[in-house]
Coordinates of C-alpha atoms and ligand atoms in Angstrom, one line a residue:
X1 CA 2.0 17.5 -92.1
X2 CA 1.9 15.7 -88.7
X3 CA 4.6 16.2 -86.2
X4 CA 7.0 13.4 -85.6
X5 CA 6.2 12.8 -82.0
X6 CA 5.4 9.4 -80.3
X7 CA 1.8 8.4 -79.9
X8 CA 1.6 8.6 -76.0
X9 CA -2.0 8.5 -74.8
X10 CA -2.6 10.8 -71.9
X11 CA -4.3 8.4 -69.5
X12 CA -4.8 8.1 -65.8
X13 CA -2.6 5.0 -65.9
X14 CA 0.3 7.2 -66.9
X15 CA -0.4 9.4 -63.9
X16 CA -0.4 6.4 -61.5
X17 CA 2.8 5.0 -63.1
X18 CA 4.5 8.3 -62.8
X19 CA 3.4 8.8 -59.2
X20 CA 4.8 5.4 -58.3
X21 CA 8.1 5.7 -60.2
X22 CA 9.0 9.2 -58.9
X23 CA 7.1 9.7 -55.7
X24 CA 6.6 6.2 -54.3
X25 CA 7.7 7.5 -50.9
X26 CA 5.0 10.2 -50.7
X27 CA 2.1 9.5 -48.4
X28 CA -1.7 9.2 -48.4
X29 CA -3.2 9.8 -45.0
X30 CA -6.9 9.0 -44.3
X31 CA -8.9 9.9 -41.3
X32 CA -11.6 7.3 -41.4
X33 CA -15.2 7.9 -40.3
X34 CA -14.4 6.6 -36.8
X35 CA -11.5 9.1 -36.7
X36 CA -8.8 6.5 -36.8
X37 CA -5.7 7.6 -38.8
X38 CA -4.4 5.4 -41.6
X39 CA -1.2 6.1 -43.6
X40 CA 0.4 4.5 -46.6
X41 CA 2.7 5.5 -49.5
X42 CA 2.1 6.2 -53.2
X43 CA 4.0 2.9 -53.7
X44 CA 1.5 1.0 -51.5
X45 CA -1.3 2.7 -53.4
X46 CA 0.2 1.5 -56.7
X47 CA 0.4 -2.1 -55.6
X48 CA -3.1 -2.1 -54.2
X49 CA -4.4 -0.6 -57.5
X50 CA -2.9 -3.5 -59.4
X51 CA -4.6 -6.0 -57.1
X52 CA -7.8 -4.1 -57.5
X53 CA -7.5 -4.2 -61.3
X54 CA -7.1 -8.0 -61.1
X55 CA -10.1 -8.3 -58.9
X56 CA -12.3 -6.0 -61.1
X57 CA -11.3 -8.0 -64.2
X58 CA -11.2 -11.6 -63.0
X59 CA -13.5 -11.7 -59.9
X60 CA -16.2 -9.1 -60.8
X61 CA -16.1 -9.5 -64.6
X62 CA -15.7 -5.8 -65.3
X63 CA -14.7 -5.1 -68.8
X64 CA -13.8 -2.0 -70.9
X65 CA -16.6 0.5 -71.1
X66 CA -18.5 -0.9 -68.1
X67 CA -19.8 1.5 -65.4
X68 CA -18.6 1.0 -61.8
X69 CA -20.2 3.2 -59.1
X70 CA -18.7 4.5 -56.0
X71 CA -20.8 5.8 -53.0
X72 CA -18.1 6.8 -50.6
X73 CA -16.2 9.5 -48.7
X74 CA -12.7 10.7 -49.4
X75 CA -10.2 7.9 -48.4
X76 CA -7.4 5.8 -49.7
X77 CA -9.6 2.9 -51.2
X78 CA -11.7 5.5 -53.0
X79 CA -8.5 6.8 -54.7
X80 CA -7.6 3.2 -55.6
X81 CA -11.0 2.9 -57.2
X82 CA -10.4 6.1 -59.3
X83 CA -7.2 4.6 -60.7
X84 CA -8.1 0.9 -61.1
X85 CA -11.5 1.3 -62.6
X86 CA -10.4 3.7 -65.3
X87 CA -7.1 1.9 -65.6
X88 CA -8.8 -1.2 -67.0
X89 CA -10.8 1.0 -69.3
X90 CA -14.0 1.0 -67.3
X91 CA -15.7 4.2 -66.0
X92 CA -15.6 5.3 -62.4
X93 CA -19.0 6.8 -61.7
X94 CA -19.0 8.7 -58.5
X95 CA -22.4 9.0 -56.9
X96 CA -23.2 12.1 -54.8
X97 CA -24.3 10.7 -51.4
X98 CA -26.1 14.0 -50.6
X99 CA -28.8 13.6 -53.2
X100 CA -32.3 12.3 -52.6
X101 CA -33.1 8.6 -52.9
X102 CA -35.0 9.2 -56.1
X103 CA -32.1 11.0 -57.7
X104 CA -29.6 8.3 -56.6
X105 CA -31.8 5.6 -57.9
X106 CA -32.1 7.5 -61.2
X107 CA -28.4 8.0 -61.5
X108 CA -27.5 4.3 -60.9
X109 CA -30.1 3.1 -63.4
X110 CA -29.3 5.7 -65.9
X111 CA -25.6 5.0 -65.8
X112 CA -26.1 1.2 -65.7
X113 CA -23.6 0.6 -62.9
X114 CA -22.6 -3.1 -62.7
X115 CA -21.0 -2.9 -59.3
X116 CA -21.2 -0.4 -56.5
X117 CA -18.4 0.2 -53.9
X118 CA -20.1 1.6 -50.8
X119 CA -18.9 2.9 -47.5
X120 CA -20.3 1.0 -44.5
X121 CA -21.6 4.2 -42.9
X122 CA -23.5 5.0 -46.2
X123 CA -25.0 1.5 -46.7
X124 CA -28.5 2.5 -45.2
X125 CA -29.0 5.0 -48.0
X126 CA -28.6 2.3 -50.6
X127 CA -30.5 -0.4 -48.7
X128 CA -33.7 1.7 -49.2
X129 CA -33.4 1.6 -53.0
X130 CA -31.5 -1.6 -53.6
X131 CA -34.6 -3.5 -55.0
X132 CA -35.1 -0.7 -57.6
X133 CA -31.6 -0.9 -59.0
X134 CA -31.8 -2.6 -62.4
X135 CA -28.2 -3.3 -63.3
X136 CA -26.2 -3.7 -60.1
X137 CA -24.7 -7.2 -59.7
X138 CA -22.5 -6.7 -56.6
X139 CA -22.1 -4.3 -53.7
X140 CA -18.6 -4.1 -52.3
X141 CA -18.4 -2.9 -48.7
X142 CA -15.7 -0.3 -47.9
X143 CA -14.4 0.3 -44.3
X144 CA -16.8 -2.3 -42.9
X145 CA -16.2 -4.4 -39.8
X146 CA -16.0 -8.1 -40.4
X147 CA -19.4 -8.8 -38.7
X148 CA -21.2 -5.9 -40.6
X149 CA -24.8 -6.8 -41.3
X150 CA -26.7 -5.5 -44.3
X151 CA -29.7 -6.3 -46.4
X152 CA -27.9 -5.4 -49.6
X153 CA -27.7 -8.4 -51.9
X154 CA -24.4 -10.0 -53.2
X155 CA -22.0 -8.1 -50.9
X156 CA -18.3 -8.7 -50.5
X157 CA -15.8 -6.9 -48.2
X158 CA -13.3 -4.7 -50.1
X159 CA -10.2 -6.2 -48.3
X160 CA -11.5 -9.7 -49.0
X161 CA -11.8 -8.8 -52.7
X162 CA -8.2 -7.7 -52.8
X163 CA -6.7 -10.3 -50.4
X164 CA -5.7 -13.1 -52.8
X165 CA -5.0 -10.9 -55.9
X166 CA -1.7 -10.6 -57.6
X167 CA 0.2 -7.3 -57.7
X168 CA 1.1 -8.0 -61.3
X169 CA -1.3 -6.5 -63.8
X170 CA -0.6 -5.1 -67.3
X171 CA -2.7 -2.1 -68.0
X172 CA -4.5 -2.4 -71.3
X173 CA -3.6 0.0 -74.1
X174 CA -6.3 2.7 -73.9
X175 CA -7.3 5.5 -76.2
X176 CA -6.8 8.9 -74.5
X177 CA -10.3 9.9 -75.6
X178 CA -11.9 6.9 -73.8
X179 CA -14.2 7.7 -70.9
X180 CA -12.6 7.3 -67.5
X181 CA -15.0 8.9 -65.0
X182 CA -18.5 10.3 -64.7
X183 CA -20.3 12.7 -62.4
X184 CA -23.9 13.9 -62.5
X185 CA -24.7 17.6 -62.0
X186 CA -26.7 18.3 -58.9
X187 CA -29.7 19.2 -61.1
X188 CA -31.3 22.1 -59.4
X189 CA -33.9 21.8 -62.1
X190 CA -35.0 18.6 -63.6
X191 CA -33.2 15.2 -63.5
X192 CA -29.5 15.0 -62.9
X193 CA -27.3 15.0 -66.0
X194 CA -24.2 12.9 -66.5
X195 CA -20.9 14.4 -67.5
X196 CA -18.5 11.8 -68.9
X197 CA -14.8 12.7 -68.5
X198 CA -12.1 11.3 -70.7
X199 CA -8.6 10.2 -69.8
X200 CA -7.2 13.1 -71.8
X201 CA -9.4 15.7 -70.3
X202 CA -8.6 14.4 -66.8
X203 CA -4.8 14.4 -67.4
X204 CA -4.8 17.9 -69.0
X205 CA -7.0 19.4 -66.3
X206 CA -4.9 18.0 -63.5
X207 CA -1.6 19.0 -65.0
X208 CA -2.8 22.5 -65.7
X209 CA -4.2 23.2 -62.3
X210 CA -0.9 22.1 -60.7
X211 CA 1.0 25.0 -62.3
X212 CA 2.1 28.1 -60.3
X213 CA -0.3 30.5 -62.0
X214 CA -3.2 28.2 -61.2
X215 CA -3.3 26.0 -58.1
X216 CA 0.5 26.2 -57.4
X217 CA 1.1 22.6 -56.2
X218 CA 4.5 21.0 -55.9
X219 CA 6.3 18.1 -54.2
X220 CA 6.8 20.4 -51.1
X221 CA 3.0 20.4 -50.4
X222 CA 0.7 18.4 -48.3
X223 CA -2.8 18.8 -49.6
X224 CA -6.1 18.3 -47.7
X225 CA -8.8 17.2 -50.1
X226 CA -12.0 18.5 -48.6
X227 CA -14.0 18.6 -51.8
X228 CA -15.7 15.2 -51.9
X229 CA -14.6 12.6 -54.3
X230 CA -18.2 12.3 -55.2
X231 CA -18.2 15.9 -56.5
X232 CA -16.4 16.4 -59.9
X233 CA -13.6 13.9 -59.0
X234 CA -12.6 16.1 -56.0
X235 CA -11.7 18.8 -58.5
X236 CA -9.0 16.5 -60.0
X237 CA -6.9 16.6 -56.8
X238 CA -6.3 12.8 -56.6
X239 CA -4.6 13.1 -60.0
X240 CA -2.7 16.3 -59.4
X241 CA -1.2 15.1 -56.1
X242 CA 0.4 12.1 -57.9
X243 CA 1.6 14.4 -60.7
X244 CA 3.0 17.0 -58.4
X245 CA 4.3 14.6 -55.7
X246 CA 2.2 16.3 -53.0
X247 CA 1.2 14.3 -49.9
X248 CA -2.5 13.6 -49.9
X249 CA -4.7 13.9 -46.8
X250 CA -8.3 12.6 -46.9
X251 CA -10.8 13.4 -44.2
X252 CA -13.6 11.0 -45.1
X253 CA -16.7 12.2 -43.1
X254 CA -14.7 14.3 -40.6
X255 CA -15.8 17.6 -42.1
X256 CA -16.8 19.6 -39.0
X257 CA -14.7 22.7 -38.5
X258 CA -13.0 21.4 -35.4
X259 CA -12.1 18.1 -37.1
X260 CA -10.6 19.9 -40.1
X261 CA -8.6 22.3 -37.9
X262 CA -7.1 19.3 -36.0
X263 CA -6.2 17.6 -39.3
X264 CA -4.7 20.8 -40.8
X265 CA -2.5 21.1 -37.7
X266 CA -1.5 17.5 -37.2
X267 CA -0.7 16.8 -40.9
X268 CA 1.0 20.1 -41.4
X269 CA -1.2 20.7 -44.4
X270 CA 0.0 23.5 -46.8
X271 CA -2.8 23.6 -49.4
X272 CA -6.5 22.6 -49.3
X273 CA -9.7 22.9 -51.4
X274 CA -13.3 23.4 -50.4
X275 CA -16.5 25.3 -51.0
X276 CA -17.0 28.7 -49.1
X277 CA -19.3 27.1 -46.5
X278 CA -16.5 24.9 -45.2
X279 CA -14.0 27.8 -45.0
X280 CA -16.6 30.1 -43.3
X281 CA -17.1 27.4 -40.7
X282 CA -13.3 26.9 -40.2
X283 CA -12.7 30.7 -40.0
X284 CA -15.5 31.3 -37.4
X285 CA -14.3 28.3 -35.3
X286 CA -10.7 29.6 -35.4
X287 CA -11.9 33.0 -34.4
X288 CA -13.9 31.6 -31.5
X289 CA -11.2 29.3 -30.3
X290 CA -7.8 30.3 -31.8
X291 CA -5.6 27.2 -32.3
X292 CA -2.6 27.1 -29.9
X293 CA -0.4 25.9 -32.7
X294 CA 0.1 28.0 -35.8
X295 CA -1.3 26.5 -39.0
X296 CA 1.3 26.0 -41.8
X297 CA -1.6 26.2 -44.3
X298 CA -0.6 28.7 -47.0
X299 CA -3.6 28.7 -49.3
X300 CA -7.1 27.3 -49.5
X301 CA -8.6 27.1 -53.0
X302 CA -12.3 27.9 -53.1
X303 CA -14.9 27.4 -55.7
X304 CA -18.5 26.2 -56.2
X305 CA -19.9 29.5 -54.9
X306 CA -18.5 33.0 -54.6
X307 CA -15.8 33.4 -52.0
X308 CA -16.8 36.4 -49.9
X309 CA -14.3 39.2 -49.8
X310 CA -14.8 39.5 -46.1
X311 CA -13.6 35.9 -45.7
X312 CA -10.5 36.4 -47.8
X313 CA -9.7 39.5 -45.7
X314 CA -10.5 37.9 -42.3
X315 CA -8.4 34.8 -42.9
X316 CA -5.5 36.8 -44.1
X317 CA -5.6 39.4 -41.4
X318 CA -6.3 37.1 -38.5
X319 CA -4.3 34.0 -39.5
X320 CA -2.1 34.9 -42.5
X321 CA -3.8 32.3 -44.7
X322 CA -4.6 33.1 -48.3
X323 CA -7.9 32.4 -49.9
X324 CA -7.7 31.8 -53.7
X325 CA -10.9 31.8 -55.7
X326 CA -11.6 29.5 -58.6
X327 CA -14.6 29.0 -60.7
X328 CA -15.9 25.9 -62.4
X329 CA -18.7 23.6 -63.1
X330 CA -19.3 19.8 -63.2
X331 CA -19.4 20.4 -67.0
X332 CA -15.9 21.9 -67.0
X333 CA -14.1 19.1 -65.0
X334 CA -14.5 21.5 -63.0
X335 CA -11.9 24.2 -62.9
X336 CA -12.0 26.9 -65.5
X337 CA -10.7 30.1 -63.9
X338 CA -8.6 31.2 -60.9
X339 CA -8.0 34.6 -59.4
X340 CA -4.5 35.7 -58.5
X341 CA -2.7 39.0 -58.3
X342 CA -0.1 39.5 -61.0
X343 CA 3.1 41.6 -60.9
X344 CA 1.3 44.3 -62.9
X345 CA -1.1 44.7 -59.9
X346 CA 1.5 45.2 -57.3
X347 CA 1.3 49.0 -57.3
X348 CA -2.5 48.9 -56.6
X349 CA -3.9 49.6 -53.1
X350 CA -4.7 46.6 -50.9
X351 CA -8.4 47.3 -51.5
X352 CA -8.0 47.3 -55.2
X353 CA -6.0 44.0 -55.1
X354 CA -8.8 42.5 -52.9
X355 CA -11.3 43.5 -55.6
X356 CA -9.4 41.5 -58.1
X357 CA -9.0 38.5 -55.9
X358 CA -12.7 38.5 -55.2
X359 CA -13.4 38.1 -58.9
X360 CA -13.7 34.5 -60.3
X361 CA -10.5 35.1 -62.3
X362 CA -8.7 34.4 -65.5
X363 CA -9.1 31.3 -67.6
X364 CA -6.6 28.4 -67.3
X365 CA -4.7 27.7 -70.5
X366 CA -6.8 25.2 -72.4
X367 CA -10.1 27.1 -71.5
X368 CA -11.7 29.9 -73.5
X369 CA -14.4 32.3 -72.2
X370 CA -16.8 34.7 -73.8
X371 CA -19.8 36.7 -72.7
X372 CA -22.9 36.9 -74.8
X373 CA -25.5 39.5 -74.0
X374 CA -29.3 39.1 -74.0
X375 CA -29.6 40.2 -77.6
X376 CA -27.0 37.6 -78.7
X377 CA -24.1 40.0 -79.2
X378 CA -20.5 39.3 -78.0
X379 CA -20.0 41.6 -75.0
X380 CA -16.9 43.8 -74.9
X381 CA -14.3 42.9 -72.2
X382 CA -14.9 46.1 -70.3
X383 CA -15.6 44.6 -66.9
X384 CA -19.1 46.2 -67.1
X385 CA -21.2 44.6 -69.8
X386 CA -23.1 41.6 -68.3
X387 CA -24.2 38.6 -70.2
X388 CA -24.2 34.8 -70.2
X389 CA -20.8 33.2 -69.8
X390 CA -19.9 30.7 -72.6
X391 CA -17.0 28.3 -72.3
X392 CA -15.0 25.9 -74.5
X393 CA -11.9 24.0 -73.9
X394 CA -9.9 20.8 -73.6
X395 CA -11.9 19.7 -70.5
X396 CA -15.4 21.1 -71.2
X397 CA -18.1 18.6 -72.0
X398 CA -19.3 18.2 -75.6
X399 CA -22.6 16.6 -74.7
X400 CA -24.4 15.2 -71.6
X401 CA -24.5 11.4 -71.2
X402 CA -27.3 9.7 -73.1
X403 CA -28.9 12.9 -74.3
X404 CA -29.2 14.6 -77.7
X405 CA -30.2 17.8 -75.9
X406 CA -28.3 20.6 -77.5
X407 CA -30.0 23.6 -75.8
X408 CA -27.0 23.9 -73.5
X409 CA -24.7 24.7 -76.5
X410 CA -24.6 27.7 -78.8
X411 CA -24.9 27.2 -82.5
X412 CA -21.1 27.5 -82.8
X413 CA -20.4 24.9 -80.2
X414 CA -19.7 26.8 -77.0
X415 CA -21.2 25.5 -73.7
X416 CA -23.7 28.0 -72.2
X417 CA -23.0 28.1 -68.4
X418 CA -26.1 29.9 -67.2
X419 CA -23.8 32.2 -65.2
X420 CA -24.2 35.9 -65.7
X421 CA -20.8 37.6 -65.8
X422 CA -18.5 40.3 -66.9
X423 CA -14.9 40.0 -68.2
X424 CA -12.5 42.9 -67.9
X425 CA -9.7 44.0 -70.2
X426 CA -7.2 41.7 -68.4
X427 CA -9.5 38.7 -68.8
X428 CA -10.7 38.6 -65.2
X429 CA -14.2 37.1 -65.2
X430 CA -16.6 38.1 -62.4
X431 CA -19.9 36.3 -61.7
X432 CA -22.8 38.7 -61.2
X433 CA -25.4 36.0 -60.9
X434 CA -26.9 32.9 -62.3
X435 CA -29.5 33.4 -65.1
X436 CA -32.2 32.1 -62.7
X437 CA -31.1 34.4 -59.8
X438 CA -30.7 37.8 -61.4
X439 CA -33.1 40.3 -60.0
X440 CA -34.6 42.7 -62.5
X441 CA -36.3 45.5 -60.6
X442 CA -38.0 48.3 -62.5
X443 CA -36.1 47.3 -65.6
X444 CA -32.7 47.5 -63.9
X445 CA -30.5 44.5 -63.0
X446 CA -29.6 43.8 -59.3
X447 CA -27.0 41.3 -58.5
X448 CA -28.0 39.1 -55.6
X449 CA -24.5 37.7 -55.4
X450 CA -23.1 41.2 -54.8
X451 CA -25.7 41.9 -52.1
X452 CA -24.9 38.5 -50.4
X453 CA -21.2 39.2 -50.4
X454 CA -21.8 42.7 -49.0
X455 CA -24.2 41.5 -46.3
X456 CA -21.8 38.8 -45.3
X457 CA -19.1 41.5 -44.7
X458 CA -21.2 42.9 -41.9
X459 CA -19.6 41.7 -38.6
X460 CA -22.9 40.4 -37.2
X461 CA -23.9 38.5 -40.3
X462 CA -22.7 34.9 -40.8
X463 CA -24.7 34.0 -44.0
X464 CA -27.0 36.0 -46.3
X465 CA -29.0 34.8 -49.2
X466 CA -30.9 37.1 -51.5
X467 CA -33.7 36.0 -53.8
X468 CA -36.1 37.8 -56.1
X469 CA -39.7 38.2 -54.9
X470 CA -42.6 39.6 -56.8
X471 CA -43.5 43.3 -56.4
X472 CA -46.5 45.1 -57.7
X473 CA -44.6 48.2 -58.6
X474 CA -41.2 47.0 -59.7
X475 CA -42.2 43.5 -60.9
X476 CA -39.4 42.0 -58.7
X477 CA -37.5 43.1 -55.7
X478 CA -34.8 41.6 -53.5
X479 CA -35.5 39.7 -50.3
X480 CA -32.6 39.1 -47.9
X481 CA -32.4 36.1 -45.6
X482 CA -30.0 36.7 -42.8
X483 CA -28.2 34.3 -40.4
X484 CA -26.5 36.0 -37.5
X485 CA -23.1 35.0 -36.3
X486 CA -23.6 32.1 -33.8
X487 CA -27.3 32.8 -34.3
X488 CA -27.0 35.4 -31.5
X489 CA -27.3 39.1 -31.1
X490 CA -29.4 41.5 -33.1
X491 CA -29.1 43.7 -36.1
X492 CA -31.8 46.0 -37.3
X493 CA -33.1 46.3 -40.8
X494 CA -32.2 50.0 -40.8
X495 CA -28.6 49.1 -39.8
X496 CA -28.3 46.7 -42.7
X497 CA -29.8 49.2 -45.2
X498 CA -27.4 51.8 -43.9
X499 CA -24.5 49.3 -44.2
X500 CA -25.4 48.5 -47.8
X501 CA -25.9 52.1 -48.8
X502 CA -22.1 52.5 -48.9
X503 CA -21.9 50.3 -52.0
X504 CA -25.3 50.2 -53.6
X505 CA -27.7 52.8 -55.0
X506 CA -31.2 53.0 -53.4
X507 CA -33.2 50.8 -55.7
X508 CA -30.7 48.0 -55.4
X509 CA -30.9 47.7 -51.6
X510 CA -33.4 45.2 -50.2
X511 CA -36.1 46.6 -48.0
X512 CA -37.2 43.1 -47.0
X513 CA -35.3 41.0 -44.5
X514 CA -36.1 37.7 -42.8
X515 CA -33.9 36.4 -39.9
X516 CA -33.4 32.6 -40.0
X517 CA -31.2 30.0 -38.3
X518 CA -29.7 28.5 -41.4
X519 CA -29.8 29.1 -45.1
X520 CA -31.1 26.0 -46.9
X521 CA -28.3 24.4 -48.9
X522 CA -28.0 22.0 -51.8
X523 CA -26.3 18.6 -51.5
X524 CA -23.0 20.3 -52.3
X525 CA -23.4 23.0 -49.8
X526 CA -24.5 25.9 -52.0
X527 CA -27.4 28.2 -51.1
X528 CA -30.4 26.4 -52.4
X529 CA -32.3 29.3 -54.1
X530 CA -34.9 26.9 -55.5
X531 CA -35.7 25.7 -52.0
X532 CA -35.6 29.2 -50.6
X533 CA -38.1 30.4 -53.3
X534 CA -40.3 27.4 -52.5
X535 CA -40.3 28.1 -48.8
X536 CA -41.0 31.7 -49.4
X537 CA -43.9 30.9 -51.8
X538 CA -45.3 28.5 -49.2
X539 CA -45.1 31.2 -46.5
X540 CA -42.7 29.0 -44.5
X541 CA -39.8 31.4 -44.1
X542 CA -41.2 33.4 -41.2
X543 CA -41.9 37.1 -41.3
X544 CA -39.7 40.2 -41.5
Ligands
LIG601 P1 -21.6 22.7 -60.1 O1 -21.7 22.1 -61.5 O2 -22.5 22.1 -59.1 O3 -20.2 22.8 -59.6 O4 -22.1 24.2 -60.2 C1 -21.4 25.1 -61.1 C2 -21.9 26.5 -60.8 O5 -21.5 26.9 -59.5 C3 -21.4 27.5 -61.7 O6 -22.1 27.6 -62.9 C4 -21.6 28.8 -60.9 O7 -22.9 29.2 -60.9 C5 -21.3 28.3 -59.5 N1 -19.9 28.6 -59.1 C6 -18.9 27.8 -59.2 N2 -17.7 28.5 -58.8 C7 -18.1 29.7 -58.4 C8 -17.5 30.8 -57.8 N3 -16.2 30.9 -57.6 N4 -18.2 31.9 -57.6 C9 -19.5 32.0 -57.8 N5 -20.2 30.9 -58.3 C10 -19.5 29.8 -58.6

């Protein structure tokens, strides 16, 4: 028997309508690439979205199911694109600006974008590949001066596109399972793969991460969206801000630590997101040059890579700011878990509590996790047994775009993450490594993530990346790449070995170290293990 409840599709239009009716007075602040500050209200956003919906439909001929690409920083117009493209039933396909030209060309042709909205400062990246793009009919220039010159064909300025459009537009009736957005995974191996989000998954993801046990956002917050809108829909933050009535602050390309600190202070930001690299930078800049004005920032939500325990401790001790770790993937919209202390943990020592917060955390409602060992058995939730993390849930992909490739899924339909994890009896998941990165030395597992976290806790170490290198006796052994704080000072190999010996047994401790100026990173700021392995194999990493 079906329940007697209205059929009310959970679409991004309902989010926009809600944000306008209840929180029209809330603000969206953008710091544009030239550092100028622009402010408008959720009500202004709403009216501009309607104009844009008219322009997309009547001027650009975009229809339901069409793909529309964005190649842009975080700013107000990009948020308008999120809502208006999906609002008319088309798909907002965010293109990662940090990928190589080949990958960008592949993504645009594979997704069959009809129109691309591109930031003026990013135009040169598209000019190079424009002749190779098979389906793009128009390029719309964002934040471009009137006299902007480009070789891109069929261009139009965004503000001109909107200028003569009506603010009246009736959103079409959509099915909540229709596609609304698409993001390609960074593809550390092979070609990028598209993940197609639905209206329903987007709505449920955003409303769940808003809740106190999860991201803890409310209409008292001002949120800085550091995670790029071209990476997994900025973790759903443009949606959750409208749902929660949080003011939204968008930094565009102003992502240097000093820019971010200035924005955090000036806008009285209370919550923010970002990958660890960003927060490591902000922390070290604040240590070096303590801000005169106290930040009102309460929490920063970190994911994408492991949040080092030393960073959580440092930020809290030195500035009273709390780091909250989350885990997720492009394939999981992205947020799947979050790590917070519960009342049952209050009696624990500060160190024990820190151990819990440094885990990746418990699943959000709507997400299920399990660990499968190498021999295919379901691992016990004992916090010790390692295996591959499988996930399923209301915002986990069911298939990649345009592929029948099922090797990423188990026979019973779970998504295989490639992360090697444990889950303890309270459901806290901890990443030990990625399948590709786990080091097996003499038949025993060594976690490179644990070594990296431990090394980064050394006061002289800013970044540490550990990879497996071949060894005649043990088959594999760990190699540590070390970046010193401010690239200054010295630390000896013996000192690091001694430092690690507090937490690791002898065979787990690297005996090989190379000191470098910067760890190579992927387009989304993670340690690029593939590139590090390549540099090592080519003998280009220097000597220890
Ligand atoms: P992406 O799809 O690019 O977001 O990458 C997802 C992958 O990033 C996951 O499968 C993990 O390997 C890694 N990752 C995400 N969040 C965390 C985290 N909190 N700690 C460690 N690794 C993470």
